[in-house]
Amino acid sequence: MIQVRVRLYATLRAYASQQKLGEPQIVQLPDGATVKQLIAALGIPDNIVRKVFSQGRAVEEDHVLRDGEDIGMFPPVAGG
Amino acid sequence: MAKFLRINMTTQTATYEDAPAKYALMAGRYLTSTLVADQVPPSAHPLGPNNKIILAPGWATGTSAPTSARISIGAKSPLTGGIKESNAGTGFGQQMARMEIQAIIVEGFPTTPGKFWGVHITQNGATFFPADEYAGKGNYEAWRKIIERFGKKADVMGVGVAGEKRMTNAGICFNDMQGRASRYAGRGGLGAVVGSKGLKFIVIDDTGAPPLRPIADKDLFMQGQKKLTQAIRTHDITKPKGGLNTYGTAVLVNLLNEAGGFPTRNFSSGRFEGAPKIAGEAIFEGNKQRLGKELYNHACSPGCIIQCSNVWHDEKGQEAASCLEYESVWSLGANCGIDSLDDAGELVRLCNDIGLDTIEAGVTLAVAMEAGLAKFGDGKAAIKLMHEIAQGTPLGHILGNGAAFTGRAFGVIRVPTVKGQGLPAYEPRAVKGIGVTYATSPMGADHTAGYTIAPEILGVSGKQDPLALGGKAALSKGFQTATAFIDSTGHCLFIAFPILDIGSGFEGMIEEAAGVLGVQWTAADVTRIGEEILRTERKFNEAAGFTKKDDRLPEFMKYEPLPPHNVVYDVTDEELDSVYKDM
């Protein structure tokens, strides 16, 4: 098993167990799990997550997670 | 017949004239930049008698098109020394368009220094009134009084104390739909140009005018409007209760912070530990806690269906400030190391009240902190410095003249400006394409001039790696060109999010403009007109003395690695120069 630290932002906060702003929640996943599996484990429906960051870099849904990885997830957002 | 209104500040006269045929197809930035290039000598002192302020609504402004209430303002900038276009969302441009005023040209120079005038525009003509009684006051009070005097139907353009004192960070202020002095054409110090002419306000009231501006080809226009509205309504970013409507533009705080591109403590880091406390989510949650209910955002101007403008409330649930935008909570928050929304909100309120651009104000405060005038993170000290500007003390005059001036006054090396204008809230070392826009835009450092953030960070209009080199000049050039066109439509730039992803929305924008004018335009005309605007602006700047060396980011970004990615800015000078090489 691996543990990843996840921060959910904007409307994805509805799927968060941790409600304190900016604080991560810990999710346990089987070895070799991908971002796609993480999204499913969080109960987030398909096609809602737009951007996923790992250590400051954007990653895709097929990204294989490592133990202790920091993940940030966003729905489609914009501003200026 | 479209007309120009010429306001002469030497003689206190206002006269209408038929718009020359050359300008018949121009509006918004297309018109303001062309008129500045035609009528202002590039060598003119920006605060002298030969500069002019030009106001123009866009093609779609004053029609039923959604989110189309932008007014474009042009002049030679006292901050950059180059041509400047800055725009704002307000009912002012809609009233101009319905009165068929294609442009307002403010020119001349006051013969009595220190005296201020207002101009009242109605269907009966334009008349001057003494405005000295409003000078020296905060903008909230001044706007309240002027709207009381002229009625709630009026929209008001004007300047605050910063503009009166000709500080080069003075913005041009408009009221929002509730009459707050809070909507700014902020960038480039155009408020100082208005102040230099002894002009305090222009008040417009189109009572008696038709409800919509004339449209040459109504079928084409309506076809375009339908397509564009559909795109805005269905796109995830702009739809009702989507990201912008719920969290405002500050929803970007956490995103840029995660990407390591959120400029912190005067551009010394790309990540701020206090980011979650000042983000859009914190604004939404904070308001909910203080009001006991969820508060969704409102329109900054009539007819906006995106509605991203917000109000921040204090502990008693009373209104504290509007609007806490991404750029403002960044510049007056993270960039100063401040993680309190109450302090950042008070700084926003002060900017609005004094009449300052929030971006330049925050970049300036951070440079002042670097100089030791206050500690990073000390919101109360930052507030005190803002009061120096309001009071017009010698220190206040230094700060009121922006980041580059303040940096020079105190011998600071890390001064994040291009062409004298402060960098906005995206770190170019971590997001290479936006650095190309900052460096090469005729406007000076300006994210809105070519928002490559869309593909580099947001995943809108494709995906690009923000840290990768290669192709970033072409990317910026494409965005700068399309933006020059959008800035001429009168639409808010935020329509770019849906129309970049939804092709029919892009067509709709073109058909609206073409329908108003009675012409047939395609995507090729967007490029043609966008490039023409950029060439006009670029040529003005070259005649004003700008060279390639002005198209560079500040030197420290080339040798100071930026955490957390520990990268420098490494787009080559040759690539930067390629943006305008063949345009």
PDB file of N, CA, C and O in Angstrom, chain B residues 316-378:
ATOM      1  N   LYS B 316     -18.157  41.780  11.313  1.00  0.00           N
ATOM      2  CA  LYS B 316     -19.552  42.095  11.664  1.00  0.00           C
ATOM      3  C   LYS B 316     -20.507  41.808  10.510  1.00  0.00           C
ATOM      4  O   LYS B 316     -21.705  42.100  10.596  1.00  0.00           O
ATOM      5  N   GLY B 317     -19.968  41.297   9.407  1.00  0.00           N
ATOM      6  CA  GLY B 317     -20.816  41.025   8.248  1.00  0.00           C
ATOM      7  C   GLY B 317     -21.075  42.255   7.400  1.00  0.00           C
ATOM      8  O   GLY B 317     -21.932  42.238   6.517  1.00  0.00           O
ATOM      9  N   GLN B 318     -20.340  43.325   7.670  1.00  0.00           N
ATOM     10  CA  GLN B 318     -20.494  44.539   6.869  1.00  0.00           C
ATOM     11  C   GLN B 318     -19.526  44.500   5.682  1.00  0.00           C
ATOM     12  O   GLN B 318     -18.453  43.904   5.754  1.00  0.00           O
ATOM     13  N   GLU B 319     -19.921  45.194   4.606  1.00  0.00           N
ATOM     14  CA  GLU B 319     -19.060  45.238   3.424  1.00  0.00           C
ATOM     15  C   GLU B 319     -17.714  45.882   3.764  1.00  0.00           C
ATOM     16  O   GLU B 319     -17.667  46.977   4.330  1.00  0.00           O
ATOM     17  N   ALA B 320     -16.616  45.185   3.410  1.00  0.00           N
ATOM     18  CA  ALA B 320     -15.292  45.733   3.676  1.00  0.00           C
ATOM     19  C   ALA B 320     -14.629  46.244   2.402  1.00  0.00           C
ATOM     20  O   ALA B 320     -14.052  47.335   2.392  1.00  0.00           O
ATOM     21  N   ALA B 321     -14.707  45.475   1.336  1.00  0.00           N
ATOM     22  CA  ALA B 321     -14.040  45.881   0.098  1.00  0.00           C
ATOM     23  C   ALA B 321     -14.607  45.121  -1.087  1.00  0.00           C
ATOM     24  O   ALA B 321     -15.069  43.997  -0.958  1.00  0.00           O
ATOM     25  N   SER B 322     -14.550  45.748  -2.241  1.00  0.00           N
ATOM     26  CA  SER B 322     -14.900  45.109  -3.505  1.00  0.00           C
ATOM     27  C   SER B 322     -14.029  45.759  -4.578  1.00  0.00           C
ATOM     28  O   SER B 322     -13.909  46.977  -4.610  1.00  0.00           O
ATOM     29  N   CYS B 323     -13.351  44.989  -5.339  1.00  0.00           N
ATOM     30  CA  CYS B 323     -13.465  43.559  -5.527  1.00  0.00           C
ATOM     31  C   CYS B 323     -12.119  42.913  -5.177  1.00  0.00           C
ATOM     32  O   CYS B 323     -11.086  43.477  -5.501  1.00  0.00           O
ATOM     33  N   LEU B 324     -12.165  41.744  -4.516  1.00  0.00           N
ATOM     34  CA  LEU B 324     -10.928  41.029  -4.211  1.00  0.00           C
ATOM     35  C   LEU B 324     -10.618  40.064  -5.355  1.00  0.00           C
ATOM     36  O   LEU B 324     -10.979  38.905  -5.327  1.00  0.00           O
ATOM     37  N   GLU B 325      -9.979  40.610  -6.368  1.00  0.00           N
ATOM     38  CA  GLU B 325      -9.636  39.805  -7.535  1.00  0.00           C
ATOM     39  C   GLU B 325      -8.345  39.035  -7.298  1.00  0.00           C
ATOM     40  O   GLU B 325      -7.584  39.336  -6.387  1.00  0.00           O
ATOM     41  N   TYR B 326      -8.083  38.097  -8.195  1.00  0.00           N
ATOM     42  CA  TYR B 326      -6.842  37.323  -8.123  1.00  0.00           C
ATOM     43  C   TYR B 326      -5.629  38.252  -8.078  1.00  0.00           C
ATOM     44  O   TYR B 326      -4.760  38.132  -7.214  1.00  0.00           O
ATOM     45  N   GLU B 327      -5.571  39.165  -9.031  1.00  0.00           N
ATOM     46  CA  GLU B 327      -4.400  40.038  -9.100  1.00  0.00           C
ATOM     47  C   GLU B 327      -4.230  40.848  -7.817  1.00  0.00           C
ATOM     48  O   GLU B 327      -3.106  41.077  -7.359  1.00  0.00           O
ATOM     49  N   SER B 328      -5.327  41.293  -7.239  1.00  0.00           N
ATOM     50  CA  SER B 328      -5.256  42.179  -6.073  1.00  0.00           C
ATOM     51  C   SER B 328      -4.887  41.421  -4.808  1.00  0.00           C
ATOM     52  O   SER B 328      -4.066  41.904  -4.018  1.00  0.00           O
ATOM     53  N   VAL B 329      -5.483  40.243  -4.595  1.00  0.00           N
ATOM     54  CA  VAL B 329      -5.120  39.494  -3.385  1.00  0.00           C
ATOM     55  C   VAL B 329      -3.695  38.959  -3.503  1.00  0.00           C
ATOM     56  O   VAL B 329      -3.026  38.733  -2.508  1.00  0.00           O
ATOM     57  N   TRP B 330      -3.245  38.782  -4.746  1.00  0.00           N
ATOM     58  CA  TRP B 330      -1.837  38.420  -4.934  1.00  0.00           C
ATOM     59  C   TRP B 330      -0.910  39.604  -4.632  1.00  0.00           C
ATOM     60  O   TRP B 330      -0.008  39.515  -3.815  1.00  0.00           O
ATOM     61  N   SER B 331      -1.167  40.738  -5.325  1.00  0.00           N
ATOM     62  CA  SER B 331      -0.203  41.848  -5.240  1.00  0.00           C
ATOM     63  C   SER B 331      -0.137  42.402  -3.823  1.00  0.00           C
ATOM     64  O   SER B 331       0.940  42.670  -3.286  1.00  0.00           O
ATOM     65  N   LEU B 332      -1.321  42.552  -3.215  1.00  0.00           N
ATOM     66  CA  LEU B 332      -1.401  43.153  -1.882  1.00  0.00           C
ATOM     67  C   LEU B 332      -1.379  42.094  -0.785  1.00  0.00           C
ATOM     68  O   LEU B 332      -1.397  42.418   0.391  1.00  0.00           O
ATOM     69  N   GLY B 333      -1.351  40.823  -1.196  1.00  0.00           N
ATOM     70  CA  GLY B 333      -1.249  39.706  -0.257  1.00  0.00           C
ATOM     71  C   GLY B 333       0.105  39.022  -0.399  1.00  0.00           C
ATOM     72  O   GLY B 333       1.112  39.488   0.117  1.00  0.00           O
ATOM     73  N   ALA B 334       0.097  37.916  -1.156  1.00  0.00           N
ATOM     74  CA  ALA B 334       1.298  37.064  -1.250  1.00  0.00           C
ATOM     75  C   ALA B 334       2.558  37.835  -1.623  1.00  0.00           C
ATOM     76  O   ALA B 334       3.631  37.592  -1.077  1.00  0.00           O
ATOM     77  N   ASN B 335       2.430  38.748  -2.564  1.00  0.00           N
ATOM     78  CA  ASN B 335       3.633  39.454  -3.019  1.00  0.00           C
ATOM     79  C   ASN B 335       4.234  40.317  -1.910  1.00  0.00           C
ATOM     80  O   ASN B 335       5.413  40.664  -1.955  1.00  0.00           O
ATOM     81  N   CYS B 336       3.407  40.667  -0.930  1.00  0.00           N
ATOM     82  CA  CYS B 336       3.902  41.394   0.250  1.00  0.00           C
ATOM     83  C   CYS B 336       4.046  40.449   1.446  1.00  0.00           C
ATOM     84  O   CYS B 336       4.271  40.909   2.574  1.00  0.00           O
ATOM     85  N   GLY B 337       3.869  39.154   1.229  1.00  0.00           N
ATOM     86  CA  GLY B 337       3.952  38.176   2.322  1.00  0.00           C
ATOM     87  C   GLY B 337       2.774  38.268   3.277  1.00  0.00           C
ATOM     88  O   GLY B 337       2.827  37.755   4.386  1.00  0.00           O
ATOM     89  N   ILE B 338       1.693  38.897   2.864  1.00  0.00           N
ATOM     90  CA  ILE B 338       0.515  39.104   3.722  1.00  0.00           C
ATOM     91  C   ILE B 338      -0.493  37.974   3.484  1.00  0.00           C
ATOM     92  O   ILE B 338      -0.891  37.726   2.348  1.00  0.00           O
ATOM     93  N   ASP B 339      -0.897  37.290   4.575  1.00  0.00           N
ATOM     94  CA  ASP B 339      -1.821  36.165   4.410  1.00  0.00           C
ATOM     95  C   ASP B 339      -3.182  36.438   5.061  1.00  0.00           C
ATOM     96  O   ASP B 339      -3.931  35.515   5.347  1.00  0.00           O
ATOM     97  N   SER B 340      -3.485  37.705   5.294  1.00  0.00           N
ATOM     98  CA  SER B 340      -4.774  38.064   5.902  1.00  0.00           C
ATOM     99  C   SER B 340      -5.677  38.702   4.857  1.00  0.00           C
ATOM    100  O   SER B 340      -5.320  39.722   4.249  1.00  0.00           O
ATOM    101  N   LEU B 341      -6.856  38.109   4.640  1.00  0.00           N
ATOM    102  CA  LEU B 341      -7.805  38.709   3.693  1.00  0.00           C
ATOM    103  C   LEU B 341      -8.320  40.049   4.200  1.00  0.00           C
ATOM    104  O   LEU B 341      -8.669  40.926   3.412  1.00  0.00           O
ATOM    105  N   ASP B 342      -8.366  40.204   5.527  1.00  0.00           N
ATOM    106  CA  ASP B 342      -8.827  41.491   6.062  1.00  0.00           C
ATOM    107  C   ASP B 342      -7.818  42.600   5.738  1.00  0.00           C
ATOM    108  O   ASP B 342      -8.203  43.706   5.362  1.00  0.00           O
ATOM    109  N   ASP B 343      -6.528  42.297   5.883  1.00  0.00           N
ATOM    110  CA  ASP B 343      -5.516  43.307   5.535  1.00  0.00           C
ATOM    111  C   ASP B 343      -5.468  43.541   4.023  1.00  0.00           C
ATOM    112  O   ASP B 343      -5.424  44.685   3.563  1.00  0.00           O
ATOM    113  N   ALA B 344      -5.475  42.447   3.256  1.00  0.00           N
ATOM    114  CA  ALA B 344      -5.452  42.600   1.796  1.00  0.00           C
ATOM    115  C   ALA B 344      -6.699  43.357   1.332  1.00  0.00           C
ATOM    116  O   ALA B 344      -6.634  44.215   0.444  1.00  0.00           O
ATOM    117  N   GLY B 345      -7.841  43.046   1.957  1.00  0.00           N
ATOM    118  CA  GLY B 345      -9.083  43.730   1.607  1.00  0.00           C
ATOM    119  C   GLY B 345      -9.012  45.222   1.898  1.00  0.00           C
ATOM    120  O   GLY B 345      -9.461  46.051   1.099  1.00  0.00           O
ATOM    121  N   GLU B 346      -8.433  45.562   3.028  1.00  0.00           N
ATOM    122  CA  GLU B 346      -8.296  46.984   3.365  1.00  0.00           C
ATOM    123  C   GLU B 346      -7.362  47.679   2.368  1.00  0.00           C
ATOM    124  O   GLU B 346      -7.595  48.833   1.976  1.00  0.00           O
ATOM    125  N   LEU B 347      -6.328  46.981   1.936  1.00  0.00           N
ATOM    126  CA  LEU B 347      -5.414  47.567   0.944  1.00  0.00           C
ATOM    127  C   LEU B 347      -6.124  47.755  -0.402  1.00  0.00           C
ATOM    128  O   LEU B 347      -5.913  48.764  -1.086  1.00  0.00           O
ATOM    129  N   VAL B 348      -6.982  46.818  -0.773  1.00  0.00           N
ATOM    130  CA  VAL B 348      -7.780  46.985  -1.999  1.00  0.00           C
ATOM    131  C   VAL B 348      -8.695  48.203  -1.859  1.00  0.00           C
ATOM    132  O   VAL B 348      -8.800  49.040  -2.759  1.00  0.00           O
ATOM    133  N   ARG B 349      -9.356  48.284  -0.710  1.00  0.00           N
ATOM    134  CA  ARG B 349     -10.265  49.415  -0.481  1.00  0.00           C
ATOM    135  C   ARG B 349      -9.510  50.741  -0.575  1.00  0.00           C
ATOM    136  O   ARG B 349      -9.995  51.702  -1.183  1.00  0.00           O
ATOM    137  N   LEU B 350      -8.317  50.773  -0.012  1.00  0.00           N
ATOM    138  CA  LEU B 350      -7.526  52.006  -0.060  1.00  0.00           C
ATOM    139  C   LEU B 350      -7.110  52.343  -1.495  1.00  0.00           C
ATOM    140  O   LEU B 350      -7.136  53.507  -1.893  1.00  0.00           O
ATOM    141  N   CYS B 351      -6.724  51.323  -2.255  1.00  0.00           N
ATOM    142  CA  CYS B 351      -6.369  51.573  -3.668  1.00  0.00           C
ATOM    143  C   CYS B 351      -7.555  52.213  -4.395  1.00  0.00           C
ATOM    144  O   CYS B 351      -7.393  53.194  -5.131  1.00  0.00           O
ATOM    145  N   ASN B 352      -8.743  51.628  -4.206  1.00  0.00           N
ATOM    146  CA  ASN B 352      -9.933  52.183  -4.853  1.00  0.00           C
ATOM    147  C   ASN B 352     -10.202  53.606  -4.378  1.00  0.00           C
ATOM    148  O   ASN B 352     -10.596  54.478  -5.148  1.00  0.00           O
ATOM    149  N   ASP B 353      -9.997  53.836  -3.099  1.00  0.00           N
ATOM    150  CA  ASP B 353     -10.333  55.140  -2.516  1.00  0.00           C
ATOM    151  C   ASP B 353      -9.347  56.221  -2.957  1.00  0.00           C
ATOM    152  O   ASP B 353      -9.729  57.362  -3.186  1.00  0.00           O
ATOM    153  N   ILE B 354      -8.077  55.835  -3.079  1.00  0.00           N
ATOM    154  CA  ILE B 354      -7.038  56.809  -3.468  1.00  0.00           C
ATOM    155  C   ILE B 354      -6.985  56.951  -4.985  1.00  0.00           C
ATOM    156  O   ILE B 354      -6.604  57.999  -5.516  1.00  0.00           O
ATOM    157  N   GLY B 355      -7.392  55.870  -5.676  1.00  0.00           N
ATOM    158  CA  GLY B 355      -7.376  55.909  -7.134  1.00  0.00           C
ATOM    159  C   GLY B 355      -6.127  55.308  -7.732  1.00  0.00           C
ATOM    160  O   GLY B 355      -5.508  55.891  -8.623  1.00  0.00           O
ATOM    161  N   LEU B 356      -5.752  54.119  -7.245  1.00  0.00           N
ATOM    162  CA  LEU B 356      -4.520  53.460  -7.679  1.00  0.00           C
ATOM    163  C   LEU B 356      -4.812  52.112  -8.325  1.00  0.00           C
ATOM    164  O   LEU B 356      -5.784  51.441  -7.972  1.00  0.00           O
ATOM    165  N   ASP B 357      -3.933  51.702  -9.225  1.00  0.00           N
ATOM    166  CA  ASP B 357      -3.950  50.349  -9.774  1.00  0.00           C
ATOM    167  C   ASP B 357      -3.476  49.388  -8.686  1.00  0.00           C
ATOM    168  O   ASP B 357      -2.399  49.575  -8.111  1.00  0.00           O
ATOM    169  N   THR B 358      -4.268  48.358  -8.398  1.00  0.00           N
ATOM    170  CA  THR B 358      -3.907  47.445  -7.305  1.00  0.00           C
ATOM    171  C   THR B 358      -2.648  46.634  -7.627  1.00  0.00           C
ATOM    172  O   THR B 358      -1.880  46.309  -6.727  1.00  0.00           O
ATOM    173  N   ILE B 359      -2.465  46.278  -8.892  1.00  0.00           N
ATOM    174  CA  ILE B 359      -1.273  45.481  -9.232  1.00  0.00           C
ATOM    175  C   ILE B 359      -0.015  46.311  -8.953  1.00  0.00           C
ATOM    176  O   ILE B 359       0.884  45.887  -8.223  1.00  0.00           O
ATOM    177  N   GLU B 360       0.025  47.499  -9.538  1.00  0.00           N
ATOM    178  CA  GLU B 360       1.224  48.332  -9.367  1.00  0.00           C
ATOM    179  C   GLU B 360       1.424  48.692  -7.894  1.00  0.00           C
ATOM    180  O   GLU B 360       2.560  48.743  -7.408  1.00  0.00           O
ATOM    181  N   ALA B 361       0.328  48.924  -7.176  1.00  0.00           N
ATOM    182  CA  ALA B 361       0.438  49.288  -5.750  1.00  0.00           C
ATOM    183  C   ALA B 361       1.090  48.165  -4.952  1.00  0.00           C
ATOM    184  O   ALA B 361       1.980  48.402  -4.128  1.00  0.00           O
ATOM    185  N   GLY B 362       0.662  46.920  -5.214  1.00  0.00           N
ATOM    186  CA  GLY B 362       1.221  45.790  -4.474  1.00  0.00           C
ATOM    187  C   GLY B 362       2.665  45.522  -4.863  1.00  0.00           C
ATOM    188  O   GLY B 362       3.496  45.189  -4.004  1.00  0.00           O
ATOM    189  N   VAL B 363       2.964  45.635  -6.149  1.00  0.00           N
ATOM    190  CA  VAL B 363       4.357  45.434  -6.590  1.00  0.00           C
ATOM    191  C   VAL B 363       5.239  46.507  -5.954  1.00  0.00           C
ATOM    192  O   VAL B 363       6.364  46.244  -5.519  1.00  0.00           O
ATOM    193  N   THR B 364       4.708  47.717  -5.849  1.00  0.00           N
ATOM    194  CA  THR B 364       5.459  48.820  -5.237  1.00  0.00           C
ATOM    195  C   THR B 364       5.681  48.574  -3.745  1.00  0.00           C
ATOM    196  O   THR B 364       6.795  48.772  -3.233  1.00  0.00           O
ATOM    197  N   LEU B 365       4.626  48.153  -3.048  1.00  0.00           N
ATOM    198  CA  LEU B 365       4.763  47.891  -1.602  1.00  0.00           C
ATOM    199  C   LEU B 365       5.816  46.812  -1.351  1.00  0.00           C
ATOM    200  O   LEU B 365       6.608  46.912  -0.404  1.00  0.00           O
ATOM    201  N   ALA B 366       5.838  45.794  -2.198  1.00  0.00           N
ATOM    202  CA  ALA B 366       6.819  44.717  -2.010  1.00  0.00           C
ATOM    203  C   ALA B 366       8.243  45.229  -2.246  1.00  0.00           C
ATOM    204  O   ALA B 366       9.175  44.846  -1.536  1.00  0.00           O
ATOM    205  N   VAL B 367       8.407  46.105  -3.230  1.00  0.00           N
ATOM    206  CA  VAL B 367       9.729  46.706  -3.452  1.00  0.00           C
ATOM    207  C   VAL B 367      10.107  47.571  -2.241  1.00  0.00           C
ATOM    208  O   VAL B 367      11.260  47.563  -1.788  1.00  0.00           O
ATOM    209  N   ALA B 368       9.122  48.277  -1.691  1.00  0.00           N
ATOM    210  CA  ALA B 368       9.371  49.094  -0.491  1.00  0.00           C
ATOM    211  C   ALA B 368       9.755  48.201   0.696  1.00  0.00           C
ATOM    212  O   ALA B 368      10.613  48.569   1.511  1.00  0.00           O
ATOM    213  N   MET B 369       9.125  47.032   0.777  1.00  0.00           N
ATOM    214  CA  MET B 369       9.480  46.077   1.844  1.00  0.00           C
ATOM    215  C   MET B 369      10.909  45.568   1.643  1.00  0.00           C
ATOM    216  O   MET B 369      11.672  45.422   2.589  1.00  0.00           O
ATOM    217  N   GLU B 370      11.229  45.289   0.406  1.00  0.00           N
ATOM    218  CA  GLU B 370      12.605  44.878   0.068  1.00  0.00           C
ATOM    219  C   GLU B 370      13.598  45.970   0.488  1.00  0.00           C
ATOM    220  O   GLU B 370      14.709  45.679   0.934  1.00  0.00           O
ATOM    221  N   ALA B 371      13.162  47.210   0.383  1.00  0.00           N
ATOM    222  CA  ALA B 371      14.026  48.343   0.743  1.00  0.00           C
ATOM    223  C   ALA B 371      14.076  48.567   2.257  1.00  0.00           C
ATOM    224  O   ALA B 371      14.842  49.416   2.735  1.00  0.00           O
ATOM    225  N   GLY B 372      13.238  47.840   2.998  1.00  0.00           N
ATOM    226  CA  GLY B 372      13.264  47.960   4.450  1.00  0.00           C
ATOM    227  C   GLY B 372      12.256  48.942   5.027  1.00  0.00           C
ATOM    228  O   GLY B 372      12.276  49.238   6.221  1.00  0.00           O
ATOM    229  N   LEU B 373      11.334  49.440   4.199  1.00  0.00           N
ATOM    230  CA  LEU B 373      10.341  50.395   4.712  1.00  0.00           C
ATOM    231  C   LEU B 373       9.273  49.711   5.562  1.00  0.00           C
ATOM    232  O   LEU B 373       8.565  50.374   6.318  1.00  0.00           O
ATOM    233  N   ALA B 374       9.128  48.425   5.385  1.00  0.00           N
ATOM    234  CA  ALA B 374       8.213  47.625   6.218  1.00  0.00           C
ATOM    235  C   ALA B 374       8.678  46.191   6.117  1.00  0.00           C
ATOM    236  O   ALA B 374       9.445  45.854   5.209  1.00  0.00           O
ATOM    237  N   LYS B 375       8.205  45.362   7.041  1.00  0.00           N
ATOM    238  CA  LYS B 375       8.583  43.936   6.987  1.00  0.00           C
ATOM    239  C   LYS B 375       7.588  43.178   6.104  1.00  0.00           C
ATOM    240  O   LYS B 375       6.382  43.458   6.138  1.00  0.00           O
ATOM    241  N   PHE B 376       8.105  42.227   5.328  1.00  0.00           N
ATOM    242  CA  PHE B 376       7.198  41.361   4.583  1.00  0.00           C
ATOM    243  C   PHE B 376       6.221  40.698   5.554  1.00  0.00           C
ATOM    244  O   PHE B 376       6.625  40.232   6.622  1.00  0.00           O
ATOM    245  N   GLY B 377       4.959  40.710   5.191  1.00  0.00           N
ATOM    246  CA  GLY B 377       3.948  40.080   6.030  1.00  0.00           C
ATOM    247  C   GLY B 377       3.252  41.040   6.981  1.00  0.00           C
ATOM    248  O   GLY B 377       2.241  40.689   7.579  1.00  0.00           O
ATOM    249  N   ASP B 378       3.777  42.234   7.107  1.00  0.00           N
ATOM    250  CA  ASP B 378       3.200  43.198   8.054  1.00  0.00           C
ATOM    251  C   ASP B 378       2.117  44.033   7.353  1.00  0.00           C
ATOM    252  O   ASP B 378       2.385  45.088   6.781  1.00  0.00           O
TER     253      ASP B 378
END
